[in-house]
Structure formats: C-alpha cells, structure tokens
Amino acid sequence: MKFFIDTANLNDIQEAYDLGILDGVTTNPSLMAKEGIKGEANIIAHYQAICNIVDDNVSAEVIATDFEGMVKEGEALAALSPKIVVKVPIIKEGIKAIKYFSDKGIRTNCTLVFSAGQAILAAKAGATYVSPFIGRLDDVSQDGTELIEQIVHIFDNYDFETQVLAASVRHTMHLIQCAEIGAHVATCPLKVITGLLKHPLTDSGLKTFLEDYKKSQA
Ligand code: E4P
C-alpha cells in the first residue's frame, strides 16, 4: 500500500518523508491557498519545492475545466518534473484530457470521485490513479469506505491498471479500513500517518523497560 501525504505544507511533507515511508504527495487548490501560495509563478515554484523533497508522485491539479485548457496546463505541469502526476477532475472534458494524457504517457490522478460509475470512466480513459473522497462522503451520511470496496472489486474484475487512491482520509480507522479493503494508495494529513504509531500500551511498556534498565545499571 502506498502512503501519500495530503498537504502543501513543506514541513509536514519533509517530516513524513524523513520517516522513510512516504510514496507521494497530493495537493489541491484549497491546500495551496491554506499555505498562502498565490499567483501562478509561486504555485509552480511550490510544486518544484515539493518535487525536491519527495522521490515521486506529486499530484498537481489543473484549474481549467475545458479540454484545451486542461491539456495546456497539464503539459506545463508535467514538464516541471517526471515526478508530477496531473490531477484532473471527473467531468466530461476531464475524461477527454485523461485519455489524451494517458496516450502521451503522462500520469494522471482523477479527482473528486464520488461514485463507482465515475471511477469506471476514469479507468477506461487510462487514469493512473482514481481518487474517491471518503471523508466527504461520510460528511453527507454515505459510507465512504463502501465506495472504496466497490471500486476495488470492479477494477479487480477487469484487471484495470488504474490504482484506487483513497482520498479525504480523515482518521486512522479510515486508513486501516482502506488497507483491509485493498486500496492501492491512501492520501491523508501527517497527523493520520503519525496517528498509526499511537498506542498507550507501547508508551507504558517502553516506560517500564527504560525504568527497569536504569535499575539494572544502579
Ligand atoms: C485528495 O487528493 C484531496 O486533496 C483531499 O484528500 C481532500 O480531502 P478533504 O476532504 O479532507 O479536503
């Protein structure tokens, strides 16, 4: 299972990378805005800074919603680094753009996926990743992990190469459920990744071991 970090915060990306378990980064315009990154030149420079930290898989989202605009933006983003994965929304023009990028060997992450039907279309178009947003489905009283299960099952039926990237992962149980289901990737904030470490019995056990070691040295 690949772990991506879902942020544009360079410190968080570096911290996750230093753990040695990070496989990539997902960003979106809201995450860039949260870091105060404004203007095209600064956005491009920020993508480059992210690419300088991680080894691969930096999702960079197109803003255009028409085919020509998406192709222009996506090609410019892909030219920044071979680590870039062009993030494209699941709309009609987006499907055409994903097919275009796929034919040109440019990797894509199809975003804002909320149904199995959308995921099938993205896979048919040749998306590298498809991103169902599970937390946002939970927010509207629909079980997001059920959608992950459904899409994994469908992709398995046809040996689709498209990987299921569980997005909008809000807590550790989301991540563990996605692992049980067999999602290829999960993207989440740093606190979800580091949250996997936490267990009170680990803390108390380590405390006792260290105290007993000290006693044995007295
Ligand atoms: C995925 O690529 C998105 O950036 C992200 O996971 C959305 O998460 P949110 O619903 O917590 O904003």
mmCIF file of C-alpha atoms and ligand atoms in Angstrom:
data_model
loop_
_atom_site.group_PDB
_atom_site.id
_atom_site.type_symbol
_atom_site.label_atom_id
_atom_site.label_comp_id
_atom_site.label_asym_id
_atom_site.label_seq_id
_atom_site.Cartn_x
_atom_site.Cartn_y
_atom_site.Cartn_z
ATOM 1 C CA MET A 1 0.000 0.000 0.000
ATOM 2 C CA LYS A 2 1.354 3.433 -0.937
ATOM 3 C CA PHE A 3 1.123 6.356 1.512
ATOM 4 C CA PHE A 4 0.721 9.848 0.079
ATOM 5 C CA ILE A 5 0.561 12.950 2.251
ATOM 6 C CA ASP A 6 -2.338 15.283 1.531
ATOM 7 C CA THR A 7 -0.895 18.744 2.074
ATOM 8 C CA ALA A 8 1.074 21.571 0.510
ATOM 9 C CA ASN A 9 2.921 22.228 3.793
ATOM 10 C CA LEU A 10 6.636 21.685 3.140
ATOM 11 C CA ASN A 11 7.484 20.954 6.803
ATOM 12 C CA ASP A 12 4.833 18.234 7.011
ATOM 13 C CA ILE A 13 5.998 16.756 3.701
ATOM 14 C CA GLN A 14 9.620 16.742 4.911
ATOM 15 C CA GLU A 15 8.620 15.155 8.257
ATOM 16 C CA ALA A 16 6.672 12.373 6.523
ATOM 17 C CA TYR A 17 9.492 11.861 4.012
ATOM 18 C CA ASP A 18 12.063 11.603 6.817
ATOM 19 C CA LEU A 19 10.048 8.725 8.308
ATOM 20 C CA GLY A 20 11.036 6.783 5.192
ATOM 21 C CA ILE A 21 7.523 5.593 4.398
ATOM 22 C CA LEU A 22 6.264 8.331 2.053
ATOM 23 C CA ASP A 23 5.410 7.451 -1.548
ATOM 24 C CA GLY A 24 4.000 10.751 -2.755
ATOM 25 C CA VAL A 25 2.072 13.974 -2.191
ATOM 26 C CA THR A 26 -1.398 15.129 -3.163
ATOM 27 C CA THR A 27 -2.249 18.811 -3.291
ATOM 28 C CA ASN A 28 -5.283 20.737 -4.422
ATOM 29 C CA PRO A 29 -6.034 24.449 -4.879
ATOM 30 C CA SER A 30 -7.525 24.663 -1.365
ATOM 31 C CA LEU A 31 -4.411 23.129 0.220
ATOM 32 C CA MET A 32 -2.182 25.542 -1.747
ATOM 33 C CA ALA A 33 -4.326 28.502 -0.609
ATOM 34 C CA LYS A 34 -4.087 27.267 3.009
ATOM 35 C CA GLU A 35 -0.299 27.660 2.781
ATOM 36 C CA GLY A 36 -0.709 31.182 1.361
ATOM 37 C CA ILE A 37 0.689 30.228 -2.066
ATOM 38 C CA LYS A 38 -0.711 32.794 -4.505
ATOM 39 C CA GLY A 39 -0.072 33.522 -8.176
ATOM 40 C CA GLU A 40 0.962 31.169 -10.957
ATOM 41 C CA ALA A 41 4.729 31.647 -10.544
ATOM 42 C CA ASN A 42 4.592 30.926 -6.800
ATOM 43 C CA ILE A 43 2.397 27.882 -7.338
ATOM 44 C CA ILE A 44 4.873 26.483 -9.886
ATOM 45 C CA ALA A 45 7.800 27.204 -7.548
ATOM 46 C CA HIS A 46 5.938 25.432 -4.743
ATOM 47 C CA TYR A 47 5.404 22.316 -6.863
ATOM 48 C CA GLN A 48 9.125 22.355 -7.618
ATOM 49 C CA ALA A 49 9.927 22.644 -3.909
ATOM 50 C CA ILE A 50 7.704 19.624 -3.200
ATOM 51 C CA CYS A 51 9.386 17.660 -6.002
ATOM 52 C CA ASN A 52 12.755 18.468 -4.438
ATOM 53 C CA ILE A 53 11.689 16.741 -1.200
ATOM 54 C CA VAL A 54 9.983 13.534 -2.358
ATOM 55 C CA ASP A 55 11.003 10.750 -4.746
ATOM 56 C CA ASP A 56 7.866 10.550 -6.919
ATOM 57 C CA ASN A 57 4.099 11.020 -7.264
ATOM 58 C CA VAL A 58 3.424 14.726 -6.785
ATOM 59 C CA SER A 59 -0.187 15.414 -7.786
ATOM 60 C CA ALA A 60 -0.605 18.897 -9.275
ATOM 61 C CA GLU A 61 -4.150 19.958 -10.127
ATOM 62 C CA VAL A 62 -5.292 21.706 -13.292
ATOM 63 C CA ILE A 63 -7.605 24.690 -12.859
ATOM 64 C CA ALA A 64 -9.055 24.792 -16.389
ATOM 65 C CA THR A 65 -12.328 22.971 -16.960
ATOM 66 C CA ASP A 66 -12.163 22.806 -20.780
ATOM 67 C CA PHE A 67 -10.177 20.175 -22.706
ATOM 68 C CA GLU A 68 -7.721 22.570 -24.364
ATOM 69 C CA GLY A 69 -7.064 24.424 -21.121
ATOM 70 C CA MET A 70 -6.531 21.198 -19.167
ATOM 71 C CA VAL A 71 -4.110 19.887 -21.801
ATOM 72 C CA LYS A 72 -2.133 23.157 -21.812
ATOM 73 C CA GLU A 73 -1.903 23.330 -18.008
ATOM 74 C CA GLY A 74 -1.290 19.613 -17.591
ATOM 75 C CA GLU A 75 1.532 19.529 -20.128
ATOM 76 C CA ALA A 76 3.183 22.534 -18.461
ATOM 77 C CA LEU A 77 2.880 20.871 -15.036
ATOM 78 C CA ALA A 78 4.209 17.541 -16.336
ATOM 79 C CA ALA A 79 7.191 19.365 -17.889
ATOM 80 C CA LEU A 80 8.224 20.622 -14.419
ATOM 81 C CA SER A 81 9.390 17.188 -13.285
ATOM 82 C CA PRO A 82 8.916 13.500 -14.125
ATOM 83 C CA LYS A 83 7.577 13.221 -10.545
ATOM 84 C CA ILE A 84 4.439 15.207 -11.420
ATOM 85 C CA VAL A 85 1.076 13.438 -11.745
ATOM 86 C CA VAL A 86 -1.531 15.692 -13.384
ATOM 87 C CA LYS A 87 -4.678 15.910 -11.277
ATOM 88 C CA VAL A 88 -7.851 16.227 -13.343
ATOM 89 C CA PRO A 89 -11.463 16.493 -12.136
ATOM 90 C CA ILE A 90 -14.004 13.857 -13.174
ATOM 91 C CA ILE A 91 -16.004 15.895 -15.654
ATOM 92 C CA LYS A 92 -16.649 15.225 -19.349
ATOM 93 C CA GLU A 93 -13.721 17.380 -20.515
ATOM 94 C CA GLY A 94 -11.595 15.814 -17.809
ATOM 95 C CA ILE A 95 -12.180 12.316 -19.190
ATOM 96 C CA LYS A 96 -11.040 13.509 -22.637
ATOM 97 C CA ALA A 97 -7.970 15.104 -21.060
ATOM 98 C CA ILE A 98 -7.135 11.932 -19.084
ATOM 99 C CA LYS A 99 -7.321 9.898 -22.296
ATOM 100 C CA TYR A 100 -5.073 12.448 -24.037
ATOM 101 C CA PHE A 101 -2.510 12.407 -21.201
ATOM 102 C CA SER A 102 -2.650 8.619 -20.989
ATOM 103 C CA ASP A 103 -1.913 8.299 -24.723
ATOM 104 C CA LYS A 104 1.075 10.638 -24.252
ATOM 105 C CA GLY A 105 2.436 8.686 -21.269
ATOM 106 C CA ILE A 106 1.628 11.474 -18.772
ATOM 107 C CA ARG A 107 0.358 10.103 -15.457
ATOM 108 C CA THR A 108 -2.959 11.347 -14.097
ATOM 109 C CA ASN A 109 -4.898 11.379 -10.844
ATOM 110 C CA CYS A 110 -8.638 11.643 -11.478
ATOM 111 C CA THR A 111 -10.035 13.656 -8.580
ATOM 112 C CA LEU A 112 -13.397 14.475 -6.967
ATOM 113 C CA VAL A 113 -14.692 10.939 -7.495
ATOM 114 C CA PHE A 114 -17.848 10.126 -5.535
ATOM 115 C CA SER A 115 -19.326 7.150 -7.408
ATOM 116 C CA ALA A 116 -18.318 3.806 -8.918
ATOM 117 C CA GLY A 117 -19.545 4.980 -12.330
ATOM 118 C CA GLN A 118 -17.144 7.919 -12.279
ATOM 119 C CA ALA A 119 -14.303 5.575 -11.309
ATOM 120 C CA ILE A 120 -15.083 3.205 -14.204
ATOM 121 C CA LEU A 121 -14.987 6.080 -16.707
ATOM 122 C CA ALA A 122 -11.663 7.318 -15.324
ATOM 123 C CA ALA A 123 -10.177 3.808 -15.551
ATOM 124 C CA LYS A 124 -11.466 3.367 -19.124
ATOM 125 C CA ALA A 125 -9.792 6.673 -20.050
ATOM 126 C CA GLY A 126 -6.484 5.366 -18.657
ATOM 127 C CA ALA A 127 -6.137 7.283 -15.380
ATOM 128 C CA THR A 128 -3.116 6.221 -13.331
ATOM 129 C CA TYR A 129 -4.977 6.906 -10.080
ATOM 130 C CA VAL A 130 -8.626 7.452 -9.256
ATOM 131 C CA SER A 131 -9.381 9.396 -6.068
ATOM 132 C CA PRO A 132 -12.661 8.668 -4.261
ATOM 133 C CA PHE A 133 -13.107 11.202 -1.413
ATOM 134 C CA ILE A 134 -14.227 9.066 1.503
ATOM 135 C CA GLY A 135 -14.328 11.698 4.258
ATOM 136 C CA ARG A 136 -16.556 13.977 2.203
ATOM 137 C CA LEU A 137 -18.965 11.073 1.605
ATOM 138 C CA ASP A 138 -19.038 10.357 5.340
ATOM 139 C CA ASP A 139 -19.833 14.072 5.821
ATOM 140 C CA VAL A 140 -23.099 13.555 3.896
ATOM 141 C CA SER A 141 -24.019 10.288 5.655
ATOM 142 C CA GLN A 142 -22.739 7.910 2.959
ATOM 143 C CA ASP A 143 -20.143 5.296 3.934
ATOM 144 C CA GLY A 144 -17.024 6.343 2.006
ATOM 145 C CA THR A 145 -15.154 3.092 2.609
ATOM 146 C CA GLU A 146 -18.013 1.143 0.972
ATOM 147 C CA LEU A 147 -17.284 3.073 -2.226
ATOM 148 C CA ILE A 148 -13.591 2.130 -1.998
ATOM 149 C CA GLU A 149 -14.594 -1.532 -1.621
ATOM 150 C CA GLN A 150 -16.913 -1.340 -4.633
ATOM 151 C CA ILE A 151 -14.286 0.282 -6.869
ATOM 152 C CA VAL A 152 -11.507 -2.126 -5.821
ATOM 153 C CA HIS A 153 -13.867 -5.018 -6.632
ATOM 154 C CA ILE A 154 -14.790 -3.605 -10.058
ATOM 155 C CA PHE A 155 -11.168 -2.873 -11.004
ATOM 156 C CA ASP A 156 -10.190 -6.414 -9.947
ATOM 157 C CA ASN A 157 -12.939 -7.870 -12.178
ATOM 158 C CA TYR A 158 -11.309 -6.379 -15.259
ATOM 159 C CA ASP A 159 -7.656 -6.149 -14.211
ATOM 160 C CA PHE A 160 -7.800 -2.379 -14.703
ATOM 161 C CA GLU A 161 -4.324 -0.948 -14.149
ATOM 162 C CA THR A 162 -5.782 2.209 -12.583
ATOM 163 C CA GLN A 163 -4.946 2.356 -8.888
ATOM 164 C CA VAL A 164 -7.524 3.226 -6.238
ATOM 165 C CA LEU A 165 -6.258 6.219 -4.269
ATOM 166 C CA ALA A 166 -8.390 6.656 -1.153
ATOM 167 C CA ALA A 167 -8.579 10.420 -0.609
ATOM 168 C CA SER A 168 -10.156 12.650 2.017
ATOM 169 C CA VAL A 169 -8.904 10.164 4.604
ATOM 170 C CA ARG A 170 -9.608 11.880 7.906
ATOM 171 C CA HIS A 171 -8.510 9.449 10.633
ATOM 172 C CA THR A 172 -6.523 6.295 11.314
ATOM 173 C CA MET A 173 -9.546 3.957 11.107
ATOM 174 C CA HIS A 174 -10.263 5.232 7.582
ATOM 175 C CA LEU A 175 -6.707 4.335 6.627
ATOM 176 C CA ILE A 176 -6.797 0.887 8.246
ATOM 177 C CA GLN A 177 -10.182 0.106 6.620
ATOM 178 C CA CYS A 178 -8.765 1.138 3.233
ATOM 179 C CA ALA A 179 -5.809 -1.211 3.811
ATOM 180 C CA GLU A 180 -8.177 -4.076 4.696
ATOM 181 C CA ILE A 181 -10.187 -3.448 1.538
ATOM 182 C CA GLY A 182 -7.065 -3.356 -0.616
ATOM 183 C CA ALA A 183 -6.927 0.282 -1.737
ATOM 184 C CA HIS A 184 -3.631 0.711 -3.580
ATOM 185 C CA VAL A 185 -2.948 4.135 -2.052
ATOM 186 C CA ALA A 186 -4.237 6.327 0.773
ATOM 187 C CA THR A 187 -3.612 10.051 0.998
ATOM 188 C CA CYS A 188 -4.031 11.795 4.321
ATOM 189 C CA PRO A 189 -2.681 14.553 6.555
ATOM 190 C CA LEU A 190 0.514 13.966 8.584
ATOM 191 C CA LYS A 191 -1.455 13.514 11.811
ATOM 192 C CA VAL A 192 -3.214 10.441 10.364
ATOM 193 C CA ILE A 193 0.099 8.848 9.373
ATOM 194 C CA THR A 194 1.739 9.536 12.746
ATOM 195 C CA GLY A 195 -1.522 8.580 14.495
ATOM 196 C CA LEU A 196 -0.880 4.992 13.379
ATOM 197 C CA LEU A 197 2.038 4.901 15.796
ATOM 198 C CA LYS A 198 -0.006 5.634 18.882
ATOM 199 C CA HIS A 199 -0.840 3.019 21.490
ATOM 200 C CA PRO A 200 -0.899 3.583 25.264
ATOM 201 C CA LEU A 201 0.488 0.076 25.899
ATOM 202 C CA THR A 202 3.523 0.939 23.751
ATOM 203 C CA ASP A 203 4.076 4.109 25.823
ATOM 204 C CA SER A 204 3.661 2.384 29.195
ATOM 205 C CA GLY A 205 5.659 -0.667 28.073
ATOM 206 C CA LEU A 206 8.571 1.476 26.899
ATOM 207 C CA LYS A 207 8.487 3.500 30.143
ATOM 208 C CA THR A 208 8.730 0.292 32.199
ATOM 209 C CA PHE A 209 11.541 -1.131 30.045
ATOM 210 C CA LEU A 210 13.582 2.064 30.416
ATOM 211 C CA GLU A 211 12.980 2.208 34.200
ATOM 212 C CA ASP A 212 13.972 -1.443 34.614
ATOM 213 C CA TYR A 213 17.089 -0.899 32.506
ATOM 214 C CA LYS A 214 18.068 2.042 34.756
ATOM 215 C CA LYS A 215 17.575 -0.170 37.861
ATOM 216 C CA SER A 216 19.797 -2.868 36.325
ATOM 217 C CA GLN A 217 22.562 -0.267 35.893
ATOM 218 C CA ALA A 218 22.363 1.042 39.505
HETATM 219 C C1 E4P B 1 -7.231 14.496 -2.427
HETATM 220 O O1 E4P B 1 -6.462 14.493 -3.342
HETATM 221 C C2 E4P B 1 -7.760 15.722 -1.803
HETATM 222 O O2 E4P B 1 -6.742 16.687 -1.817
HETATM 223 C C3 E4P B 1 -8.134 15.541 -0.350
HETATM 224 O O3 E4P B 1 -7.927 14.220 0.088
HETATM 225 C C4 E4P B 1 -9.419 16.160 0.060
HETATM 226 O O4 E4P B 1 -9.571 15.950 1.445
HETATM 227 P P1 E4P B 1 -10.610 16.781 2.331
HETATM 228 O O5 E4P B 1 -11.984 16.262 2.056
HETATM 229 O O6 E4P B 1 -10.176 16.494 3.742
HETATM 230 O O7 E4P B 1 -10.455 18.223 1.954
#
